[in-house]
Every structure is written in structure tokens, then in C-alpha cells.
Amino acid sequence: MHLSIGEAPNGAEGGATTATRPRDAQGTNEPAEPGSPSQTIVTFADFGLDPSILKAVAELGYREPTPIQAQAIPVVMAGKDVMGAAQTGTGKTAGFALPIIHKLLPLASTSTSPARHPVRALIIAPTRELADQIHENVKAYSRHTPLRSAVVFGGVDMKPQTAALRGGVEILTATPGRLLDHVEQKSTNLSQVQILVLDEADRMLDMGFLPDIQRIINLLAAQRQSLMFSATFSPEIRKLARSFLKEPQLIEVARRNALADNVEQTVYRVDGDEAKRAAVASLIRDRALEQVIVFSNTKIGAGRLARQLQKEGLKAEAIHGDKSQQERLQTLEAFKQGEIKVLVATDVAARGLDIVELPAVINYDLPHSPEDYVHRIGRTGRAGASGMALSLMVDKDQRALADIEKLTQRKLTVEALAVTLPGRRGDSREFSADAYRGSGREKRGREGTAARRDSSPDRDRSPPARRSGSSPNRSPAKTDPFFSRPYEPAEDAGVEAAAEPAARNGLRRPARKVAALLGGKP
């Protein structure tokens, strides 16, 4: 497993654009508009990239550009603003990184003076993982050039980042919050930025970064080239684009919400969270999945599921916002190396993670947004390989399923799933999702009650160890019978009667006179 940078998109179809159109099956382009880039892009050399860049590309094993690269690279090299619609795995990172490196090479310096290496290209990403991945790609593409690059993100010590920035870098990748921290610390200066890239702008808006983005844009020079990439073009994204892009070239390489035909999509009905957790382990074993990403809507749910899978003997780890940066990076690296079999992730934590030849994804929770469903399953079945997208649902997910089918314009297969739940005392229970279809209401009620009883926190605790020879049926300690009596409002004497034992033990306080009113006389 390794990072994917130059893959073809899932189910990609040519979309409307004012740049070069996607290549056809014979590797040629349709006629472009007058003044547009070359119409026959079949290799990276055809772009006119610097030989040092072509050498790095060849060493990385890239043979021909993907559709997003074929469209974006000539436009970026021409100095135009870009509004690109591209999802993870389409090769968009190389689509903007390669031409940026090419454009900055004339300004590159071999001097050791930090002043000769100001920040000239700024790449903003929503998450630490995506920022780190972009930085690694930039380093790989520029390995044979004197250009310097760095990445800054939150969750780790600022001191090493500050040292790197003060040493001088031409290409800086950052998350919004940590970048502003460094600006306030005066460890970086953005006044000479010539190229700005906003990657996964839709996710940045979802995460509430719009105010930070606006602050960053206000720090930049007005005369610059701006590139924005987003998985979707919502009204909010278009409004953001109008605020800082100047006559941008629209680039779309895939039909919106396109789904790959080579990905098997199946939805399974289950009964509650306990059955869902058991279903995940069952699907992984039954399908012999060697590597899979499991999506959870919540951080708590991701952690619980990972722990349950570990108890089932599976090599699983969770990745979410509550994990430290070091833990997240270690988990991602272990997953990419195959040391971890199951990666349980939230959408935000998994954003930007690209794994080549990922055989399957599992939706432990159906996503709140149908667009996120498309993003999730787009991680499998890449480059023409087959993949599986397996989803679990309960009764309350019916609306979410309908929204997904409406957005994708595809009826998803819903199947019953027999799940064997581990018993608490050596037994096992089996639930079939057929109960959802038909009149099994009473039966489901009994099963639901049993499931809630078995999943009670008290039952998960191990009882204290008994002394040797003690009886397992030992009667509980005696308690005051008053606390076991039902409430009887009609009998006012009950409280007095309950207090009599205490009085007999000499605990009654001596009687004293009490004033009828505060400050009054007795």
C-alpha cells in the first residue's frame, strides 16, 4: 500500500470546462477553445515541465497524466486562477503542485540565507493528515530542485515548525489555525506569496474555517494567482470563489456524484449498535478482507468499534480528532504498511487519506450527508480495480438511505444479514434483518429488551473475585427496610414510624422550642 497521487478517478466522465477537455479512449483531446493549452497531452513531458521535475515524476513511476492533471497543469502554468472540482484520488495534488514548482524554479536560490527563501506558494488544507500528505508529495516532486518546502499543523510542538519557517521555505503547506498562530508569532511572512491554493475547500467550510481563510487571504498581496479545489460546488463554495478568484477557469473531470460501476454496493439491515459491531467483524471475516476502512459518524463510536474489533481478534485502530497528532500519524503509517487490518475513522480524520488498491470500505454509520457517501466509497475500486462498499443501517437510517439513492440516482441493494451476537454466559443469539420486513414487532421488542439488558454497563463489569469456599448465592447485606418500601403519600405517619428505630438508639435530638416567625418570640 502507498500514497496515491496519479490515479484515474472513479467513474470519471468528461465535464464542462473552459480548459482542455478530457482525453478520449485513444489518448487525444477534443478541440479546445482558442488560446487554450495544447490539445494533445499524452505524457508529462508534453506540458513543458522542467527536466528536474520530469526526472522526479519518472522516478515515482508516473507514466501519463490523469484527466485533472491534463486540464489543470497547463492552466496553472499559464498563470490563470482555477476553480477545480475533483475528489480524493483523482491526482489533483500533482495537478497543482507540479506547475507551481515549475513556476517557482526561476526564483530558486542555493543561498543559505533565509531571506533568499521567502514563502512564494501557500497551500491551505483542512486537516493535519491532508496537509502532511501534500507536503510529502511536494517534497517528492521537488527533490531535484533547490526549492525548500515545509508543513505546519496543530497538535504538535510549534518549535520545530518555527525553526523550519525561519530557515526559509518557498512552498508552505498549512492548516488554517496553525498558520495564523505562526503569523502572530512572526515566524513567517506571507507578503511575498505569489500562488495560493485552497484544497478541499468544501471541507474547510464544513469545519468552520471560513473566518480563518478570510483572515489569511487578507494577509496576501492582491496580485497573486489563486487555485481552489473542492469535491462539490455548493452555493457556499461558489460564494467563496467569487470573493477571491479572478475570472477562474472551471475544471471538472467527473460528473458530480458519479459512482464507479466496478464497486459492489450493498446495504445490510441490523438491529442496534451491538448487532452493528458484530456485523462489522462478521463481514470482515466472511469476505476475507485484508484491509478496510470503516467509517463512523462520531469519535465515540469509532473508539468503541475499534475496541470491540480488537476483542474479536482483529488488528484494528481508530483515528479521530481526539487522538494526538503523533498517534494519528503512527496509525496511518501502520495502516498503509499493512500492520493494521482495520482503520476505523471519522470523515474528517480520513479526509485526504489515499490508499491504492483498498479492497473495501464499510459504513458502520450511514453518513449524515449523501455527498459524504460518495466520498467514502470513492476510496475503493480505483484505477479500474474492483472494490466493495458495504453499509449497515437501522430503522432510523431509512431517510438517509433515501437521500443517498436520490443523489446518486441509483437503487441500492438492501439485504438481510444474520448476525451471531456473543452471549454473556456461553450462549449466542442470532438476529435476522428479515424481522424489519413484516409483522415481527413483538419479537423485535423482546429482542431489543434483551439486547439493552445485555449491553448494560453493569453487565460489562467483571464482578469482584469471591473468596475460596464462598457461596455464589450469598444473600445481600441487610438494609433499612424503609428504603425498600413503596411511596405511600396517604400515610403521613410513615416517616415518623421510620424514625422510631433511630430514636430508640438514642439518636433523637432533644426537643426545643422554635419561633413561629423569624425574629419572633417563642
XYZ file of C-alpha atoms in Angstrom:
522
model
C 0.000 0.000 0.000
C 1.261 3.505 -0.805
C 0.030 7.005 -1.361
C -1.979 7.576 -4.496
C -1.189 10.726 -6.403
C -1.665 9.952 -10.045
C -4.754 7.748 -10.230
C -7.711 7.951 -12.522
C -10.947 8.984 -10.801
C -13.783 6.629 -10.054
C -16.426 6.638 -12.731
C -14.880 9.746 -14.262
C -16.697 11.307 -17.143
C -15.831 14.422 -19.052
C -17.422 17.527 -17.584
C -17.946 21.041 -18.879
C -14.830 23.183 -18.633
C -13.175 26.107 -20.304
C -9.799 24.377 -20.110
C -8.520 21.410 -22.094
C -11.159 18.695 -22.285
C -10.530 15.158 -21.025
C -8.701 12.777 -23.293
C -10.748 10.226 -25.157
C -10.117 6.487 -25.245
C -7.324 6.936 -27.832
C -5.472 9.406 -25.618
C -6.285 12.535 -27.626
C -8.189 15.641 -26.634
C -11.211 17.215 -28.214
C -10.610 20.631 -29.784
C -10.209 23.300 -27.148
C -11.163 26.934 -27.286
C -8.823 29.412 -28.944
C -5.925 30.318 -26.687
C -6.336 27.226 -24.540
C -3.420 24.878 -23.741
C -2.174 22.203 -26.073
C -4.803 19.751 -27.213
C -2.620 16.608 -27.273
C -1.325 15.880 -23.780
C -0.224 12.260 -23.566
C 2.874 12.457 -21.339
C 4.167 14.773 -18.618
C 6.901 15.944 -20.997
C 4.211 17.436 -23.232
C 3.469 20.055 -20.566
C 6.909 21.608 -20.944
C 7.818 20.943 -17.311
C 11.413 21.478 -16.177
C 13.648 18.405 -16.647
C 14.307 18.217 -12.890
C 10.565 17.807 -12.313
C 10.217 15.241 -15.090
C 13.050 13.255 -13.526
C 11.245 13.131 -10.172
C 7.967 12.184 -11.848
C 9.647 9.337 -13.716
C 11.289 8.079 -10.526
C 7.871 7.996 -8.867
C 6.589 5.775 -11.663
C 4.036 8.119 -13.223
C 3.615 7.455 -16.919
C 0.800 9.675 -18.150
C -1.319 12.416 -16.578
C -4.780 11.835 -15.185
C -7.713 13.896 -16.532
C -7.478 16.510 -13.759
C -3.732 16.844 -14.381
C -4.203 17.106 -18.137
C -6.578 20.010 -17.590
C -5.108 21.794 -14.575
C -1.358 21.797 -15.268
C -1.474 23.897 -18.481
C -3.917 26.365 -16.914
C -1.814 26.830 -13.763
C 1.357 27.218 -15.822
C -0.424 29.920 -17.826
C -0.942 31.895 -14.606
C -4.740 31.706 -14.525
C -6.955 31.240 -11.475
C -8.601 27.826 -11.175
C -11.853 26.560 -9.706
C -11.485 22.794 -9.833
C -13.982 20.065 -8.980
C -12.016 16.987 -8.014
C -12.347 14.360 -5.326
C -9.665 12.487 -3.428
C -7.746 10.045 -5.609
C -8.006 11.958 -8.893
C -4.403 13.129 -8.841
C -5.262 16.770 -8.144
C -2.266 17.264 -5.818
C 0.136 16.753 -8.711
C -2.250 18.817 -10.829
C -1.352 21.955 -8.896
C 1.999 21.036 -7.276
C 3.921 20.249 -10.478
C 3.169 23.557 -12.235
C 3.777 25.520 -9.006
C 7.259 24.014 -8.687
C 7.921 24.761 -12.360
C 6.856 28.402 -11.975
C 8.995 28.961 -8.869
C 12.194 27.435 -10.264
C 13.425 30.688 -11.868
C 13.287 32.250 -8.381
C 15.005 29.346 -6.615
C 18.239 30.058 -4.770
C 21.033 27.890 -3.441
C 21.891 30.512 -0.837
C 21.708 29.522 2.816
C 20.272 32.902 3.758
C 16.621 32.642 4.895
C 15.935 35.965 3.203
C 16.555 34.307 -0.167
C 13.830 31.741 0.528
C 10.580 33.636 1.234
C 7.206 31.898 1.119
C 6.072 32.175 -2.503
C 3.420 29.430 -2.659
C 0.903 28.801 0.134
C -1.216 25.631 0.199
C -4.062 25.507 2.736
C -5.627 22.155 3.712
C -8.390 21.415 6.248
C -6.764 18.573 8.198
C -3.359 17.690 9.552
C -3.245 14.406 7.650
C -4.029 16.016 4.303
C -1.549 18.846 4.885
C 1.195 16.370 5.751
C 0.405 14.255 2.706
C 0.505 17.251 0.344
C 3.842 18.275 1.834
C 5.298 14.809 1.270
C 4.156 14.945 -2.350
C 5.676 18.400 -2.865
C 8.977 17.178 -1.421
C 8.948 14.190 -3.761
C 8.250 16.322 -6.847
C 10.890 18.955 -5.970
C 13.622 16.577 -4.786
C 15.949 17.578 -7.625
C 15.448 21.326 -7.205
C 16.822 23.842 -4.670
C 13.299 24.792 -3.593
C 12.508 24.374 0.092
C 9.164 23.255 1.496
C 7.622 22.869 4.935
C 4.337 21.955 6.598
C 2.722 23.364 9.746
C -0.328 21.970 11.535
C -1.755 21.855 15.025
C -1.492 19.157 17.640
C 2.305 19.163 17.779
C 5.012 21.395 19.219
C 5.442 24.682 17.347
C 9.193 24.971 17.979
C 10.414 22.625 15.194
C 7.951 24.265 12.797
C 9.171 27.722 13.791
C 12.782 26.700 13.183
C 11.910 25.395 9.708
C 9.995 28.551 8.798
C 12.729 30.892 9.981
C 15.219 28.910 7.930
C 13.290 29.929 4.818
C 10.815 27.973 2.655
C 9.345 28.711 -0.760
C 6.398 26.292 -0.601
C 4.420 26.199 2.639
C 1.562 23.783 3.334
C -0.544 24.532 6.397
C -3.819 24.145 8.221
C -5.581 27.489 8.794
C -5.392 27.708 12.581
C -1.718 26.799 12.978
C -0.738 29.110 10.113
C -2.352 32.058 11.891
C -0.536 31.036 15.081
C 2.791 31.332 13.261
C 1.773 34.644 11.717
C 1.012 36.018 15.176
C 4.353 34.660 16.443
C 6.022 36.397 13.475
C 7.748 33.177 12.488
C 6.567 33.550 8.883
C 5.748 36.350 6.472
C 3.146 35.926 3.737
C 3.668 39.239 1.954
C 5.556 37.640 -0.962
C 3.109 34.808 -1.653
C 2.503 34.609 -5.397
C 0.319 31.485 -5.539
C -2.459 30.485 -3.126
C -4.071 27.027 -3.120
C -7.195 26.118 -1.143
C -7.525 22.333 -1.214
C -10.790 20.629 -0.221
C -12.472 23.976 0.293
C -15.835 22.327 0.941
C -14.439 20.505 3.949
C -12.849 23.684 5.287
C -16.232 25.390 5.215
C -17.850 22.400 6.921
C -15.253 22.626 9.686
C -15.891 26.329 10.274
C -12.613 27.644 8.846
C -14.181 30.400 6.734
C -13.191 33.257 9.117
C -9.606 31.954 9.262
C -9.452 31.646 5.477
C -10.652 35.220 5.063
C -8.014 36.442 7.531
C -5.297 34.591 5.629
C -6.425 35.965 2.261
C -6.339 39.500 3.678
C -2.663 38.975 4.573
C -1.696 38.195 0.977
C -0.777 40.503 -1.855
C -3.644 41.428 -4.147
C -1.631 40.458 -7.221
C -1.411 36.705 -6.989
C -2.641 33.504 -8.626
C -5.343 31.620 -6.698
C -6.414 28.000 -7.084
C -9.363 26.391 -5.319
C -10.263 22.704 -5.377
C -13.440 21.223 -3.949
C -15.273 17.916 -4.176
C -18.561 19.776 -4.716
C -19.602 23.228 -5.902
C -22.241 24.175 -3.359
C -23.667 27.725 -3.271
C -21.377 28.486 -0.314
C -18.320 27.333 -2.261
C -19.282 29.453 -5.253
C -19.735 32.471 -2.980
C -16.268 31.911 -1.530
C -14.800 31.560 -5.017
C -16.297 34.871 -6.116
C -14.683 36.600 -3.140
C -11.062 35.904 -4.110
C -10.817 34.227 -7.540
C -10.402 36.419 -10.619
C -12.003 35.088 -13.799
C -11.214 31.489 -12.814
C -11.025 28.605 -15.243
C -13.633 25.995 -14.318
C -12.234 22.464 -14.373
C -14.392 19.388 -13.834
C -13.192 15.906 -14.631
C -16.080 13.827 -13.375
C -19.831 14.002 -13.357
C -20.964 15.243 -9.979
C -21.620 12.387 -7.576
C -20.517 9.813 -10.152
C -20.143 6.306 -8.769
C -17.807 3.662 -10.098
C -19.516 0.684 -11.729
C -16.732 -1.615 -10.531
C -17.628 -1.054 -6.852
C -20.080 -3.525 -5.319
C -22.526 -1.590 -3.122
C -24.647 -3.451 -0.583
C -26.669 -2.246 2.394
C -27.375 -4.577 5.334
C -30.112 -4.072 7.911
C -29.196 -4.819 11.525
C -30.772 -4.267 14.933
C -28.943 -1.722 17.058
C -25.330 -0.857 17.814
C -24.419 -4.231 19.329
C -25.547 -6.015 16.182
C -23.742 -3.430 14.034
C -20.443 -4.035 15.800
C -20.860 -7.790 15.436
C -21.787 -7.307 11.778
C -18.560 -5.432 11.027
C -16.424 -8.266 12.389
C -18.565 -10.815 10.542
C -18.274 -9.010 7.192
C -14.510 -8.642 7.517
C -14.083 -12.351 8.230
C -16.677 -13.688 5.791
C -15.312 -11.587 2.934
C -11.680 -12.227 3.920
C -10.885 -8.519 3.826
C -7.182 -7.916 4.367
C -7.515 -4.142 4.636
C -10.591 -1.989 5.116
C -11.582 1.493 6.240
C -14.670 1.564 8.478
C -16.458 4.912 8.737
C -18.176 6.112 11.896
C -20.113 9.357 12.279
C -18.790 10.029 15.782
C -15.468 9.903 17.593
C -17.018 7.944 20.461
C -18.498 5.403 18.072
C -15.173 4.981 16.282
C -13.349 4.300 19.534
C -15.919 1.797 20.782
C -15.953 -0.079 17.499
C -12.159 -0.307 17.342
C -12.019 -1.711 20.876
C -14.726 -4.273 20.064
C -12.899 -5.395 16.925
C -9.720 -5.774 18.943
C -11.607 -8.030 21.363
C -12.701 -10.048 18.331
C -9.042 -10.637 17.494
C -8.796 -8.166 14.606
C -5.927 -5.708 14.221
C -7.944 -2.507 14.414
C -7.262 1.088 15.413
C -9.370 4.242 15.454
C -8.390 7.622 14.084
C -10.324 10.748 15.046
C -9.912 14.268 16.365
C -9.370 13.259 19.998
C -6.226 11.315 19.133
C -2.903 13.116 19.452
C -1.147 14.052 16.247
C 1.609 11.532 16.911
C -0.927 8.745 17.463
C -2.757 9.599 14.255
C 0.378 9.670 12.140
C 1.599 6.376 13.592
C -1.784 4.744 12.984
C -1.932 5.972 9.392
C 1.575 4.736 8.673
C 0.829 1.340 10.235
C -2.320 1.034 8.126
C -0.510 1.947 4.918
C 2.183 -0.614 5.727
C -0.426 -3.312 6.334
C 0.353 -3.665 10.034
C -3.232 -2.670 10.866
C -6.045 -4.508 9.139
C -8.985 -2.288 10.047
C -8.876 1.506 10.242
C -11.954 2.960 11.957
C -12.230 6.634 11.071
C -14.474 9.656 11.106
C -14.954 11.548 7.845
C -12.786 14.476 8.894
C -9.916 12.292 10.126
C -9.908 10.190 6.946
C -10.110 13.179 4.631
C -7.155 13.169 2.255
C -6.050 9.622 3.082
C -5.409 7.783 -0.182
C -4.647 4.069 -0.246
C -4.005 2.314 -3.525
C -5.830 -0.980 -4.079
C -8.017 -0.622 -1.000
C -10.370 -3.610 -1.362
C -13.307 -2.332 0.664
C -14.896 0.326 2.812
C -17.603 -0.273 5.401
C -20.102 2.347 6.524
C -20.673 1.468 10.170
C -22.958 4.518 10.186
C -24.665 5.870 7.111
C -23.318 9.413 6.708
C -25.435 12.432 7.560
C -24.693 13.918 4.146
C -25.274 11.860 0.982
C -22.254 13.587 -0.583
C -20.097 12.014 2.114
C -21.331 8.591 0.987
C -19.911 9.286 -2.468
C -16.622 10.446 -0.942
C -16.373 7.364 1.258
C -16.956 4.717 -1.367
C -14.725 6.594 -3.800
C -11.759 5.300 -1.805
C -12.142 1.788 -3.191
C -12.300 0.462 -6.740
C -9.698 2.868 -8.086
C -7.694 2.594 -11.285
C -10.138 0.018 -12.646
C -9.759 -2.396 -9.734
C -12.850 -3.942 -8.187
C -13.976 -2.826 -4.758
C -16.685 -3.264 -2.154
C -18.745 -0.657 -0.317
C -20.695 -2.330 2.484
C -23.099 -0.277 4.597
C -25.034 -1.021 7.782
C -28.344 0.573 8.631
C -31.045 0.506 11.291
C -34.639 1.705 11.144
C -33.791 5.355 11.742
C -31.468 5.361 8.710
C -34.283 4.913 6.196
C -34.326 8.628 5.354
C -30.548 8.754 4.963
C -30.675 5.801 2.564
C -33.372 7.503 0.500
C -31.261 10.671 0.273
C -28.254 8.666 -0.919
C -30.313 6.910 -3.589
C -31.772 10.226 -4.714
C -28.381 11.897 -5.001
C -26.668 9.007 -6.783
C -29.759 8.141 -8.840
C -29.157 4.514 -8.059
C -31.271 1.997 -6.146
C -29.068 0.273 -3.596
C -29.429 -3.402 -2.767
C -30.721 -3.925 0.786
C -30.208 -7.405 2.202
C -30.941 -9.251 5.420
C -27.899 -10.053 7.497
C -27.753 -12.865 10.054
C -25.571 -11.736 12.938
C -24.443 -14.004 15.763
C -24.117 -11.982 18.930
C -21.668 -13.199 21.574
C -23.595 -14.458 24.622
C -22.797 -13.386 28.147
C -22.911 -16.885 29.617
C -21.699 -19.096 26.833
C -24.813 -18.791 24.693
C -25.335 -16.949 21.440
C -28.255 -15.205 19.849
C -28.919 -14.713 16.193
C -30.780 -11.829 14.588
C -32.005 -11.773 11.019
C -32.753 -8.457 9.400
C -35.856 -10.045 7.855
C -37.579 -9.003 11.074
C -37.719 -5.497 9.649
C -39.892 -6.726 6.843
C -43.263 -7.972 8.035
C -45.001 -8.169 11.395
C -42.224 -9.133 13.785
C -42.890 -6.169 16.048
C -43.482 -8.122 19.254
C -40.490 -10.353 18.623
C -38.276 -7.346 17.967
C -39.450 -5.756 21.171
C -38.378 -8.793 23.184
C -35.058 -8.985 21.378
C -34.462 -5.263 21.795
C -35.114 -5.542 25.530
C -32.681 -8.435 25.784
C -30.057 -6.515 23.817
C -30.413 -3.496 26.079
C -30.186 -5.717 29.136
C -27.059 -7.442 27.832
C -25.412 -4.151 26.843
C -25.987 -2.574 30.263
C -22.753 -1.064 31.656
C -23.209 -3.069 34.852
C -23.086 -6.329 32.923
C -19.840 -5.320 31.224
C -18.081 -5.007 34.575
C -16.378 -8.077 35.955
C -17.698 -8.982 39.432
C -15.215 -8.888 42.300
C -13.383 -12.134 42.914
C -15.043 -14.351 45.552
C -13.129 -15.859 48.402
C -12.434 -19.540 48.218
C -15.376 -21.546 49.508
C -17.817 -18.653 49.491
C -21.278 -19.290 48.197
C -22.167 -17.709 44.847
C -25.731 -17.235 46.092
C -24.815 -15.360 49.254
C -27.658 -13.107 50.403
C -27.037 -9.357 50.210
C -26.266 -7.298 53.304
C -29.229 -6.149 55.380
C -30.515 -2.678 54.676
C -33.024 -0.393 56.336
C -36.483 -1.626 55.181
C -37.632 1.974 54.896
C -35.698 2.433 51.657
C -37.359 -0.608 50.074
C -40.941 0.454 50.765
C -43.109 1.907 48.002
C -44.099 5.523 48.259
C -47.382 5.889 50.217
C -48.498 9.539 50.234
C -51.719 8.856 52.183
C -49.929 7.718 55.328
C -48.164 10.684 56.892
C -47.129 8.630 59.889
C -44.779 6.541 57.780
C -41.877 8.912 58.196
C -42.343 9.102 61.951
C -42.507 5.345 62.167
C -39.330 5.030 60.199
C -37.596 7.451 62.545
C -38.535 5.463 65.683
C -35.667 2.950 65.434
C -33.197 5.823 65.385
C -34.868 7.327 68.457
C -34.596 4.032 70.321
C -30.880 4.006 69.616
C -30.548 7.359 71.351
C -30.018 9.385 68.174
C -33.031 11.668 68.640
C -32.033 15.240 69.315
C -33.506 16.924 72.451
C -36.676 18.845 71.723
C -36.503 22.586 71.755
C -38.861 25.413 71.116
C -38.781 27.089 67.697
C -40.058 30.587 66.947
C -43.066 30.717 64.667
C -41.590 33.604 62.665
C -38.012 34.710 62.136
C -37.231 37.304 64.709
C -40.373 36.484 66.741
C -40.648 35.397 70.344
C -41.192 31.772 71.371
